[in-house]
Amino acid sequence: MPKPIRIAIDGPAASGKSTSARLLAKKLGYLHIDTGSMYRAATLAVIKNNLKPTDEANILPLLSSTTIELKTENGNLRVFLDAKDVSDSLRTPEIDHNISQFSALQGVRQLMVDKQRELARNGGIVMDGRDIGTVVLPGAELKVFLIASLEERAARRLKELSQKGIEADFEIVKQEIARRDHIDSARTSGPLKKAKDARELDTSRLSIEEQVEHLFQWAMEIIDSKNQDCK
Ligand code: DC
């Protein structure tokens, strides 16, 4: 039997990573780890404790006494911060505004990367984020880099916010996404970057179903070739 593969999906903010990764994992019967939600839960802890997102000296002790767990319930990922379900409080403008500075901290990234590698230890995983193909799982059998135009990404984010009853302005959402991409790409530790061996997919004009179908075909090619090798 071939070992289940590891799939790394990276890309800029609102490029459709988490939704595609969740649906792809479901289709393959794999575990889905949305690493952005881990950084989001940690940022929530920082905000709740009135710390600045750059205050590494106080953030690291806080994180070592905080637990972040991901659980799949009815096909949906739920995120628990110190055993409390915070899934519905993670995609707020306040977290969006603080998260990139927080996640640029070297010590924070080391903690997160260690935890993510541990979660991926047995394979059979779809993990999405910014540094999965480059840092967390450089040996992943399938690496994908999703892109989409800034306009399209801002429109998706606005829709997501409005579904949660959060009113937002298109131009401000667009600026916030561009700002986040800039900080995520410019940081020295684990920047947002396409791995050399990643396949790129532009999702600007694709529906979620089409996106997932592309990824599924790519995954099956690799899984089938591993099956051939085992015969
Ligand atoms: O995927 P997302 O938009 O939920 O991610 C939120 C932020 O978390 C993103 O702007 C940067 C950070 N992040 C990161 O630095 N590394 C990851 N692997 C995932 C997310």
CSV table of C-alpha atoms and ligand atoms in Angstrom, one decimal, residues 10-14 17-18 34-40 43 90-91 95-96 99-100 102-104 109 112-113 116 128-132 136 157 180-181 184 187 189-190 192, ligand 1:
chain,number,residue,atom,x,y,z
A,10,ASP,CA,0.0,28.1,-0.6
A,11,GLY,CA,-1.1,31.5,-1.9
A,12,PRO,CA,-1.9,35.1,-1.0
A,13,ALA,CA,-4.9,36.2,1.1
A,14,ALA,CA,-8.4,35.2,-0.1
A,17,LYS,CA,-6.9,28.1,-0.3
A,18,SER,CA,-8.9,27.1,2.7
A,34,ASP,CA,-5.8,25.4,7.7
A,35,THR,CA,-2.6,26.9,9.1
A,36,GLY,CA,-4.0,30.4,8.7
A,37,SER,CA,-6.7,29.6,11.3
A,38,MET,CA,-3.9,28.6,13.8
A,39,TYR,CA,-2.2,32.0,13.3
A,40,ARG,CA,-5.7,33.6,13.6
A,43,THR,CA,-3.7,36.5,17.1
A,90,LEU,CA,-11.4,34.4,13.5
A,91,ARG,CA,-12.2,36.3,10.3
A,95,ILE,CA,-7.6,40.1,13.4
A,96,ASP,CA,-6.8,40.8,9.7
A,99,ILE,CA,-2.1,39.1,12.0
A,100,SER,CA,0.6,39.8,9.5
A,102,PHE,CA,2.2,38.9,14.6
A,103,SER,CA,3.0,36.1,12.1
A,104,ALA,CA,6.2,37.7,11.0
A,109,ARG,CA,6.8,30.9,13.3
A,112,MET,CA,3.8,27.0,14.5
A,113,VAL,CA,6.0,25.2,12.0
A,116,GLN,CA,2.2,21.8,11.8
A,128,ASP,CA,-2.9,25.3,3.4
A,129,GLY,CA,-1.0,28.5,4.3
A,130,ARG,CA,1.9,30.7,3.1
A,131,ASP,CA,5.0,28.6,3.7
A,132,ILE,CA,3.8,25.1,3.6
A,136,VAL,CA,6.7,23.3,6.7
A,157,ARG,CA,-13.6,38.6,1.1
A,180,ARG,CA,-1.3,41.8,4.3
A,181,ASP,CA,0.2,40.3,1.1
A,184,ASP,CA,3.5,38.3,4.4
A,187,ARG,CA,9.1,39.0,6.0
A,189,SER,CA,11.1,34.1,8.1
A,190,GLY,CA,8.8,31.8,6.0
A,192,LEU,CA,4.7,33.9,1.2
B,1,DC,O1,-4.9,32.1,5.2
B,1,DC,P1,-5.3,33.2,6.1
B,1,DC,O2,-5.7,34.5,5.3
B,1,DC,O3,-6.4,32.8,7.1
B,1,DC,O4,-4.0,33.6,6.9
B,1,DC,C1,-4.1,34.7,7.8
B,1,DC,C2,-2.7,35.2,8.1
B,1,DC,O5,-1.9,34.3,8.8
B,1,DC,C3,-1.8,35.6,6.9
B,1,DC,O6,-2.0,36.9,6.4
B,1,DC,C4,-0.4,35.3,7.3
B,1,DC,C5,-0.6,34.3,8.4
B,1,DC,N1,-0.1,33.0,7.9
B,1,DC,C6,1.2,32.7,7.9
B,1,DC,O7,2.0,33.6,8.2
B,1,DC,N2,1.7,31.5,7.6
B,1,DC,C7,0.8,30.5,7.3
B,1,DC,N3,1.3,29.3,7.0
B,1,DC,C8,-0.6,30.8,7.3
B,1,DC,C9,-1.0,32.0,7.6
